Amino acid sequence: AQSVTQPDIHITVSEGASLELRCNYSYGATPYLFWYVQSPGQGLQLLLKYFSGDTLVQGIKGFEAEFKRSQSSFNLRKPSVHWSDAAEYFCAVISNFGNEKLTFGTGTRLTIIP
Amino acid sequence: NAGVTQTPKFRILKIGQSMTLQCAQDMNHNYMYWYRQDPGMGLKLIYYSVGAGITDKGEVPNGYNVSRSTTEDFPLRLELAAPSQTSVYFCASRSGDNADTIYFGEGSWLTVV
């Protein structure tokens, strides 16, 4: 069964510092991978997605993610965080063969300190 | 084009009551999903559908039922509400083609007392 793991429940970063949020998936074939952001009391906003091709994907708000098949990872990065980036971040996966479940990780809460 | 519309946005239920959360999309998407999100937690898949007439269980289907009689609608039914079903419910849809984008509804806040 496909699964998504976000090992970090909570990360605190200083404003202006770089950020990397980890995401590992478990599935045999190449999945469809997504990163979403959710502010408190809000719905989910898509940051970026990977289906195929270039393994470095650019998203909105200055975020990027890199798909690494050998590590089954799809980590989210940002060179310099802003206070407005404080939110909950979710990695998600769809298997692209057969099972069409869209499975989310448990999320990483990002806190930004001055 | 309204996207994914969920109703109601807020609802308080008494234990044992039943209700239906409505989800509709006007994008002719084949795939639709229902999730619940408990406070401080991620999204857990309740049920999903790959097309009209086809539904399947997700991770946490107990206490819920769904139907998909049309492409547009994917209602979620709670038959006997329990406090454990207090949560935020999100409906989502996607086309399933190569330019796939997942659209989410704004969420339905449900409290069972």
Short mmCIF file of N, CA, C and O in Angstrom, two decimals, chain A:
data_model
loop_
_atom_site.label_atom_id
_atom_site.label_comp_id
_atom_site.label_asym_id
_atom_site.label_seq_id
_atom_site.Cartn_x
_atom_site.Cartn_y
_atom_site.Cartn_z
N ALA A 1 0.85 -1.20 0.00
CA ALA A 1 0.00 0.00 0.00
C ALA A 1 0.88 1.24 0.00
O ALA A 1 1.93 1.27 0.61
N GLN A 2 0.42 2.24 -0.72
CA GLN A 2 1.21 3.46 -0.78
C GLN A 2 1.14 4.19 0.55
O GLN A 2 0.14 4.11 1.26
N SER A 3 2.18 4.90 0.87
CA SER A 3 2.19 5.69 2.09
C SER A 3 3.12 6.87 1.92
O SER A 3 3.98 6.88 1.04
N VAL A 4 2.91 7.86 2.75
CA VAL A 4 3.73 9.07 2.74
C VAL A 4 4.16 9.34 4.17
O VAL A 4 3.35 9.32 5.08
N THR A 5 5.43 9.59 4.34
CA THR A 5 5.97 9.87 5.66
C THR A 5 6.60 11.25 5.68
O THR A 5 7.45 11.58 4.85
N GLN A 6 6.18 12.05 6.64
CA GLN A 6 6.83 13.33 6.91
C GLN A 6 7.43 13.20 8.31
O GLN A 6 6.73 13.26 9.31
N PRO A 7 8.74 12.99 8.38
CA PRO A 7 9.36 12.63 9.66
C PRO A 7 9.36 13.75 10.69
O PRO A 7 9.44 13.49 11.89
N ASP A 8 9.27 14.98 10.22
CA ASP A 8 9.35 16.12 11.14
C ASP A 8 7.96 16.65 11.45
O ASP A 8 7.27 17.13 10.55
N ILE A 9 7.54 16.55 12.71
CA ILE A 9 6.21 17.03 13.09
C ILE A 9 6.20 18.55 13.16
O ILE A 9 5.25 19.20 12.76
N HIS A 10 7.30 19.11 13.68
CA HIS A 10 7.36 20.55 13.90
C HIS A 10 8.78 21.03 13.64
O HIS A 10 9.74 20.44 14.13
N ILE A 11 8.89 22.09 12.85
CA ILE A 11 10.20 22.69 12.57
C ILE A 11 10.12 24.17 12.87
O ILE A 11 9.13 24.82 12.53
N THR A 12 11.17 24.69 13.50
CA THR A 12 11.27 26.12 13.78
C THR A 12 12.48 26.67 13.04
O THR A 12 13.59 26.12 13.14
N VAL A 13 12.26 27.75 12.30
CA VAL A 13 13.31 28.34 11.48
C VAL A 13 13.31 29.85 11.69
O VAL A 13 12.23 30.45 11.83
N SER A 14 14.48 30.43 11.68
CA SER A 14 14.57 31.89 11.77
C SER A 14 14.21 32.52 10.44
O SER A 14 14.51 31.97 9.38
N GLU A 15 13.57 33.68 10.51
CA GLU A 15 13.23 34.39 9.29
C GLU A 15 14.49 34.70 8.49
O GLU A 15 15.50 35.15 9.06
N GLY A 16 14.44 34.43 7.20
CA GLY A 16 15.60 34.64 6.34
C GLY A 16 16.46 33.41 6.18
O GLY A 16 17.30 33.36 5.27
N ALA A 17 16.29 32.43 7.04
CA ALA A 17 17.07 31.20 6.93
C ALA A 17 16.48 30.29 5.86
O ALA A 17 15.35 30.47 5.41
N SER A 18 17.27 29.30 5.48
CA SER A 18 16.78 28.33 4.49
C SER A 18 15.94 27.27 5.17
O SER A 18 15.99 27.06 6.38
N LEU A 19 15.15 26.59 4.34
CA LEU A 19 14.21 25.60 4.85
C LEU A 19 14.25 24.34 4.01
O LEU A 19 14.34 24.42 2.78
N GLU A 20 14.16 23.20 4.66
CA GLU A 20 13.95 21.94 3.95
C GLU A 20 12.98 21.09 4.77
O GLU A 20 13.25 20.79 5.94
N LEU A 21 11.89 20.71 4.14
CA LEU A 21 10.91 19.83 4.76
C LEU A 21 10.99 18.48 4.06
O LEU A 21 10.91 18.42 2.83
N ARG A 22 11.04 17.44 4.85
CA ARG A 22 11.26 16.13 4.30
C ARG A 22 9.96 15.38 4.01
O ARG A 22 8.98 15.50 4.76
N CYS A 23 10.01 14.59 2.94
CA CYS A 23 8.87 13.75 2.56
C CYS A 23 9.41 12.48 1.92
O CYS A 23 10.21 12.55 0.97
N ASN A 24 8.99 11.35 2.43
CA ASN A 24 9.36 10.07 1.83
C ASN A 24 8.09 9.31 1.48
O ASN A 24 7.11 9.35 2.22
N TYR A 25 8.11 8.63 0.36
CA TYR A 25 6.94 7.88 -0.07
C TYR A 25 7.30 6.42 -0.22
O TYR A 25 8.47 6.06 -0.41
N SER A 26 6.27 5.61 -0.20
CA SER A 26 6.47 4.18 -0.36
C SER A 26 5.55 3.71 -1.46
O SER A 26 4.33 3.66 -1.30
N TYR A 27 6.14 3.47 -2.61
CA TYR A 27 5.36 2.93 -3.73
C TYR A 27 6.33 2.46 -4.79
O TYR A 27 7.36 3.07 -5.00
N GLY A 28 6.00 1.38 -5.47
CA GLY A 28 6.94 0.77 -6.40
C GLY A 28 7.22 1.58 -7.65
O GLY A 28 8.35 1.75 -8.04
N ALA A 29 6.16 2.12 -8.25
CA ALA A 29 6.34 2.86 -9.50
C ALA A 29 6.55 4.33 -9.18
O ALA A 29 6.57 4.75 -8.03
N THR A 30 6.72 5.12 -10.22
CA THR A 30 6.86 6.56 -10.02
C THR A 30 5.49 7.15 -9.71
O THR A 30 4.58 7.06 -10.52
N PRO A 31 5.36 7.75 -8.57
CA PRO A 31 4.05 8.32 -8.20
C PRO A 31 3.91 9.75 -8.66
O PRO A 31 4.85 10.36 -9.16
N TYR A 32 2.72 10.28 -8.51
CA TYR A 32 2.49 11.72 -8.62
C TYR A 32 2.68 12.30 -7.22
O TYR A 32 2.09 11.79 -6.26
N LEU A 33 3.45 13.34 -7.09
CA LEU A 33 3.79 13.90 -5.78
C LEU A 33 3.39 15.35 -5.69
O LEU A 33 3.51 16.10 -6.66
N PHE A 34 2.92 15.74 -4.52
CA PHE A 34 2.42 17.09 -4.31
C PHE A 34 2.90 17.63 -2.97
O PHE A 34 3.12 16.87 -2.03
N TRP A 35 3.01 18.94 -2.90
CA TRP A 35 3.15 19.64 -1.63
C TRP A 35 2.04 20.67 -1.52
O TRP A 35 1.81 21.45 -2.45
N TYR A 36 1.38 20.64 -0.34
CA TYR A 36 0.31 21.59 -0.05
C TYR A 36 0.67 22.36 1.21
O TYR A 36 1.36 21.86 2.10
N VAL A 37 0.12 23.57 1.30
CA VAL A 37 0.28 24.38 2.50
C VAL A 37 -1.11 24.73 3.04
O VAL A 37 -2.05 24.94 2.27
N GLN A 38 -1.21 24.73 4.36
CA GLN A 38 -2.48 25.06 4.99
C GLN A 38 -2.24 26.03 6.14
O GLN A 38 -1.52 25.70 7.09
N SER A 39 -2.84 27.21 6.04
CA SER A 39 -2.77 28.17 7.14
C SER A 39 -3.89 27.85 8.12
O SER A 39 -4.89 27.21 7.74
N PRO A 40 -3.76 28.25 9.37
CA PRO A 40 -4.76 27.90 10.40
C PRO A 40 -6.18 28.26 9.98
O PRO A 40 -6.45 29.39 9.55
N GLY A 41 -7.07 27.31 10.10
CA GLY A 41 -8.47 27.54 9.78
C GLY A 41 -8.79 27.67 8.30
O GLY A 41 -9.91 28.01 7.94
N GLN A 42 -7.80 27.36 7.48
CA GLN A 42 -7.98 27.51 6.03
C GLN A 42 -7.96 26.16 5.32
O GLN A 42 -7.65 25.13 5.92
N GLY A 43 -8.26 26.21 4.04
CA GLY A 43 -8.16 25.01 3.23
C GLY A 43 -6.73 24.80 2.76
O GLY A 43 -5.79 25.41 3.26
N LEU A 44 -6.56 23.91 1.80
CA LEU A 44 -5.23 23.57 1.30
C LEU A 44 -4.92 24.29 0.01
O LEU A 44 -5.76 24.39 -0.88
N GLN A 45 -3.69 24.77 -0.08
CA GLN A 45 -3.23 25.45 -1.29
C GLN A 45 -2.07 24.65 -1.87
O GLN A 45 -1.12 24.30 -1.17
N LEU A 46 -2.15 24.38 -3.17
CA LEU A 46 -1.09 23.63 -3.84
C LEU A 46 0.15 24.50 -4.01
O LEU A 46 0.08 25.60 -4.54
N LEU A 47 1.29 24.00 -3.55
CA LEU A 47 2.56 24.69 -3.75
C LEU A 47 3.23 24.24 -5.05
O LEU A 47 3.74 25.07 -5.80
N LEU A 48 3.27 22.94 -5.27
CA LEU A 48 3.90 22.39 -6.46
C LEU A 48 3.54 20.93 -6.60
O LEU A 48 3.00 20.32 -5.67
N LYS A 49 3.87 20.38 -7.78
CA LYS A 49 3.56 18.98 -8.04
C LYS A 49 4.60 18.40 -8.99
O LYS A 49 5.21 19.13 -9.78
N TYR A 50 4.79 17.11 -8.92
CA TYR A 50 5.69 16.40 -9.81
C TYR A 50 4.97 15.22 -10.43
O TYR A 50 4.40 14.38 -9.72
N PHE A 51 5.03 15.15 -11.76
CA PHE A 51 4.47 14.00 -12.46
C PHE A 51 5.56 13.22 -13.18
O PHE A 51 5.62 12.00 -13.12
N SER A 52 6.41 13.94 -13.89
CA SER A 52 7.47 13.30 -14.64
C SER A 52 8.43 14.38 -15.11
O SER A 52 8.19 15.57 -14.89
N GLY A 53 9.50 13.99 -15.77
CA GLY A 53 10.42 14.96 -16.36
C GLY A 53 11.43 15.47 -15.36
O GLY A 53 11.94 14.72 -14.52
N ASP A 54 11.74 16.74 -15.46
CA ASP A 54 12.75 17.37 -14.61
C ASP A 54 12.45 17.10 -13.14
O ASP A 54 11.34 17.39 -12.66
N THR A 55 13.43 16.59 -12.43
CA THR A 55 13.19 16.18 -11.05
C THR A 55 13.19 17.35 -10.08
O THR A 55 12.83 17.19 -8.92
N LEU A 56 13.60 18.52 -10.52
CA LEU A 56 13.54 19.72 -9.69
C LEU A 56 12.34 20.54 -10.13
O LEU A 56 12.29 21.00 -11.26
N VAL A 57 11.40 20.70 -9.23
CA VAL A 57 10.14 21.34 -9.57
C VAL A 57 10.04 22.69 -8.86
O VAL A 57 10.29 22.77 -7.66
N GLN A 58 9.67 23.71 -9.61
CA GLN A 58 9.48 25.03 -9.01
C GLN A 58 8.00 25.24 -8.71
O GLN A 58 7.12 24.83 -9.48
N GLY A 59 7.74 25.87 -7.60
CA GLY A 59 6.36 26.12 -7.22
C GLY A 59 6.11 27.59 -6.94
O GLY A 59 6.91 28.45 -7.28
N ILE A 60 4.99 27.84 -6.29
CA ILE A 60 4.64 29.21 -5.94
C ILE A 60 5.35 29.64 -4.66
O ILE A 60 5.90 28.79 -3.93
N LYS A 61 5.35 30.93 -4.42
CA LYS A 61 5.89 31.51 -3.18
C LYS A 61 7.38 31.21 -2.99
O LYS A 61 7.87 31.24 -1.86
N GLY A 62 8.10 30.92 -4.05
CA GLY A 62 9.54 30.68 -3.95
C GLY A 62 9.94 29.29 -3.51
O GLY A 62 11.12 29.03 -3.22
N PHE A 63 9.01 28.36 -3.44
CA PHE A 63 9.30 26.99 -3.03
C PHE A 63 9.73 26.15 -4.23
O PHE A 63 9.33 26.39 -5.36
N GLU A 64 10.55 25.15 -3.93
CA GLU A 64 10.93 24.16 -4.91
C GLU A 64 11.01 22.80 -4.21
O GLU A 64 11.10 22.72 -2.98
N ALA A 65 10.95 21.74 -5.00
CA ALA A 65 11.09 20.40 -4.46
C ALA A 65 11.85 19.54 -5.44
O ALA A 65 11.78 19.76 -6.65
N GLU A 66 12.56 18.58 -4.91
CA GLU A 66 13.35 17.70 -5.76
C GLU A 66 12.94 16.26 -5.55
O GLU A 66 12.92 15.76 -4.42
N PHE A 67 12.60 15.60 -6.65
CA PHE A 67 12.25 14.19 -6.61
C PHE A 67 13.52 13.37 -6.74
O PHE A 67 14.28 13.52 -7.70
N LYS A 68 13.75 12.50 -5.78
CA LYS A 68 14.91 11.61 -5.81
C LYS A 68 14.41 10.17 -5.72
O LYS A 68 14.06 9.68 -4.64
N ARG A 69 14.41 9.52 -6.86
CA ARG A 69 13.87 8.15 -6.91
C ARG A 69 14.68 7.20 -6.03
O ARG A 69 14.12 6.37 -5.33
N SER A 70 15.99 7.36 -6.03
CA SER A 70 16.85 6.44 -5.27
C SER A 70 16.58 6.52 -3.77
O SER A 70 16.80 5.55 -3.04
N GLN A 71 16.10 7.67 -3.32
CA GLN A 71 15.82 7.86 -1.89
C GLN A 71 14.33 7.87 -1.58
O GLN A 71 13.94 8.05 -0.43
N SER A 72 13.51 7.68 -2.62
CA SER A 72 12.05 7.75 -2.45
C SER A 72 11.66 9.01 -1.69
O SER A 72 10.85 8.98 -0.76
N SER A 73 12.25 10.12 -2.11
CA SER A 73 12.00 11.36 -1.38
C SER A 73 11.53 12.47 -2.32
O SER A 73 11.77 12.45 -3.52
N PHE A 74 10.88 13.42 -1.72
CA PHE A 74 10.37 14.60 -2.45
C PHE A 74 10.39 15.75 -1.46
O PHE A 74 9.38 16.23 -0.99
N ASN A 75 11.59 16.23 -1.15
CA ASN A 75 11.76 17.24 -0.11
C ASN A 75 11.47 18.64 -0.64
O ASN A 75 11.83 18.99 -1.76
N LEU A 76 10.86 19.42 0.20
CA LEU A 76 10.48 20.80 -0.14
C LEU A 76 11.53 21.75 0.40
O LEU A 76 11.96 21.61 1.55
N ARG A 77 11.89 22.74 -0.40
CA ARG A 77 12.94 23.68 0.01
C ARG A 77 12.55 25.11 -0.30
O ARG A 77 11.75 25.37 -1.21
N LYS A 78 13.13 26.00 0.49
CA LYS A 78 13.01 27.42 0.21
C LYS A 78 14.29 28.09 0.70
O LYS A 78 14.72 27.85 1.83
N PRO A 79 14.92 28.93 -0.12
CA PRO A 79 16.22 29.50 0.24
C PRO A 79 16.15 30.45 1.43
O PRO A 79 17.08 30.52 2.23
N SER A 80 15.04 31.20 1.53
CA SER A 80 14.93 32.21 2.58
C SER A 80 13.47 32.34 2.99
O SER A 80 12.65 32.81 2.20
N VAL A 81 13.16 31.95 4.20
CA VAL A 81 11.75 31.94 4.61
C VAL A 81 11.33 33.32 5.11
O VAL A 81 12.12 34.12 5.62
N HIS A 82 10.03 33.55 4.98
CA HIS A 82 9.40 34.79 5.42
C HIS A 82 8.43 34.44 6.52
O HIS A 82 7.93 33.31 6.60
N TRP A 83 8.11 35.43 7.39
CA TRP A 83 7.21 35.13 8.50
C TRP A 83 5.88 34.57 8.00
O TRP A 83 5.24 33.77 8.67
N SER A 84 5.48 34.99 6.80
CA SER A 84 4.19 34.53 6.26
C SER A 84 4.22 33.07 5.84
O SER A 84 3.16 32.51 5.49
N ASP A 85 5.38 32.44 5.85
CA ASP A 85 5.46 31.02 5.50
C ASP A 85 5.05 30.11 6.66
O ASP A 85 4.91 28.89 6.47
N ALA A 86 4.86 30.67 7.84
CA ALA A 86 4.43 29.86 8.98
C ALA A 86 3.08 29.22 8.68
O ALA A 86 2.10 29.93 8.40
N ALA A 87 3.03 27.91 8.71
CA ALA A 87 1.81 27.18 8.32
C ALA A 87 2.07 25.69 8.52
O ALA A 87 3.13 25.28 9.00
N GLU A 88 1.11 24.90 8.11
CA GLU A 88 1.26 23.45 8.09
C GLU A 88 1.49 23.02 6.65
O GLU A 88 0.81 23.49 5.74
N TYR A 89 2.45 22.12 6.46
CA TYR A 89 2.80 21.68 5.11
C TYR A 89 2.56 20.18 4.99
O TYR A 89 2.97 19.40 5.84
N PHE A 90 1.89 19.83 3.89
CA PHE A 90 1.55 18.43 3.67
C PHE A 90 2.12 17.94 2.35
O PHE A 90 1.97 18.60 1.32
N CYS A 91 2.73 16.77 2.41
CA CYS A 91 3.15 16.06 1.21
C CYS A 91 2.06 15.05 0.87
O CYS A 91 1.41 14.50 1.77
N ALA A 92 1.82 14.83 -0.41
CA ALA A 92 0.78 13.89 -0.82
C ALA A 92 1.23 13.11 -2.04
O ALA A 92 2.07 13.58 -2.82
N VAL A 93 0.65 11.93 -2.22
CA VAL A 93 1.05 11.06 -3.33
C VAL A 93 -0.18 10.39 -3.94
O VAL A 93 -1.13 10.04 -3.25
N ILE A 94 -0.17 10.28 -5.26
CA ILE A 94 -1.13 9.46 -6.00
C ILE A 94 -0.33 8.42 -6.75
O ILE A 94 0.63 8.76 -7.45
N SER A 95 -0.72 7.18 -6.62
CA SER A 95 -0.10 6.17 -7.46
C SER A 95 -0.60 6.37 -8.88
O SER A 95 -1.75 6.70 -9.10
N ASN A 96 0.24 6.21 -9.87
CA ASN A 96 -0.19 6.46 -11.24
C ASN A 96 -0.49 5.18 -11.98
O ASN A 96 -0.52 5.14 -13.19
N PHE A 97 -0.75 4.14 -11.24
CA PHE A 97 -1.13 2.89 -11.89
C PHE A 97 -2.09 2.14 -10.99
O PHE A 97 -1.77 1.82 -9.85
N GLY A 98 -3.30 1.89 -11.48
CA GLY A 98 -4.24 1.13 -10.67
C GLY A 98 -4.89 1.96 -9.58
O GLY A 98 -5.75 2.79 -9.84
N ASN A 99 -4.48 1.75 -8.37
CA ASN A 99 -4.99 2.47 -7.21
C ASN A 99 -4.89 3.98 -7.41
O ASN A 99 -3.83 4.51 -7.65
N GLU A 100 -6.03 4.66 -7.28
CA GLU A 100 -6.03 6.10 -7.50
C GLU A 100 -6.19 6.87 -6.22
O GLU A 100 -6.66 8.00 -6.20
N LYS A 101 -5.83 6.26 -5.11
CA LYS A 101 -5.93 6.96 -3.84
C LYS A 101 -4.98 8.13 -3.79
O LYS A 101 -3.85 8.05 -4.26
N LEU A 102 -5.45 9.21 -3.20
CA LEU A 102 -4.62 10.38 -2.94
C LEU A 102 -4.33 10.36 -1.44
O LEU A 102 -5.24 10.58 -0.64
N THR A 103 -3.09 10.07 -1.09
CA THR A 103 -2.71 9.87 0.31
C THR A 103 -1.84 11.01 0.80
O THR A 103 -0.89 11.39 0.12
N PHE A 104 -2.16 11.53 1.98
CA PHE A 104 -1.42 12.63 2.57
C PHE A 104 -0.51 12.15 3.69
O PHE A 104 -0.83 11.20 4.41
N GLY A 105 0.59 12.86 3.86
CA GLY A 105 1.41 12.68 5.03
C GLY A 105 0.75 13.36 6.23
O GLY A 105 -0.27 14.04 6.09
N THR A 106 1.34 13.18 7.39
CA THR A 106 0.74 13.73 8.61
C THR A 106 1.04 15.21 8.81
O THR A 106 0.48 15.83 9.70
N GLY A 107 1.89 15.76 7.97
CA GLY A 107 2.11 17.20 8.01
C GLY A 107 3.30 17.61 8.84
O GLY A 107 3.72 16.91 9.77
N THR A 108 3.87 18.76 8.49
CA THR A 108 4.94 19.38 9.26
C THR A 108 4.51 20.81 9.56
O THR A 108 4.19 21.57 8.66
N ARG A 109 4.50 21.13 10.84
CA ARG A 109 4.14 22.50 11.23
C ARG A 109 5.39 23.36 11.24
O ARG A 109 6.39 23.00 11.88
N LEU A 110 5.35 24.45 10.53
CA LEU A 110 6.50 25.34 10.41
C LEU A 110 6.27 26.60 11.23
O LEU A 110 5.27 27.30 11.02
N THR A 111 7.17 26.87 12.14
CA THR A 111 7.15 28.10 12.94
C THR A 111 8.32 28.96 12.52
O THR A 111 9.45 28.46 12.36
N ILE A 112 8.09 30.24 12.34
CA ILE A 112 9.14 31.18 11.96
C ILE A 112 9.40 32.12 13.15
O ILE A 112 8.47 32.71 13.69
N ILE A 113 10.64 32.22 13.53
CA ILE A 113 11.00 33.14 14.62
C ILE A 113 11.79 34.32 14.05
O ILE A 113 12.50 34.18 13.07
N PRO A 114 11.65 35.49 14.69
CA PRO A 114 12.31 36.70 14.16
C PRO A 114 13.83 36.57 14.19
O PRO A 114 14.38 35.89 15.05
#
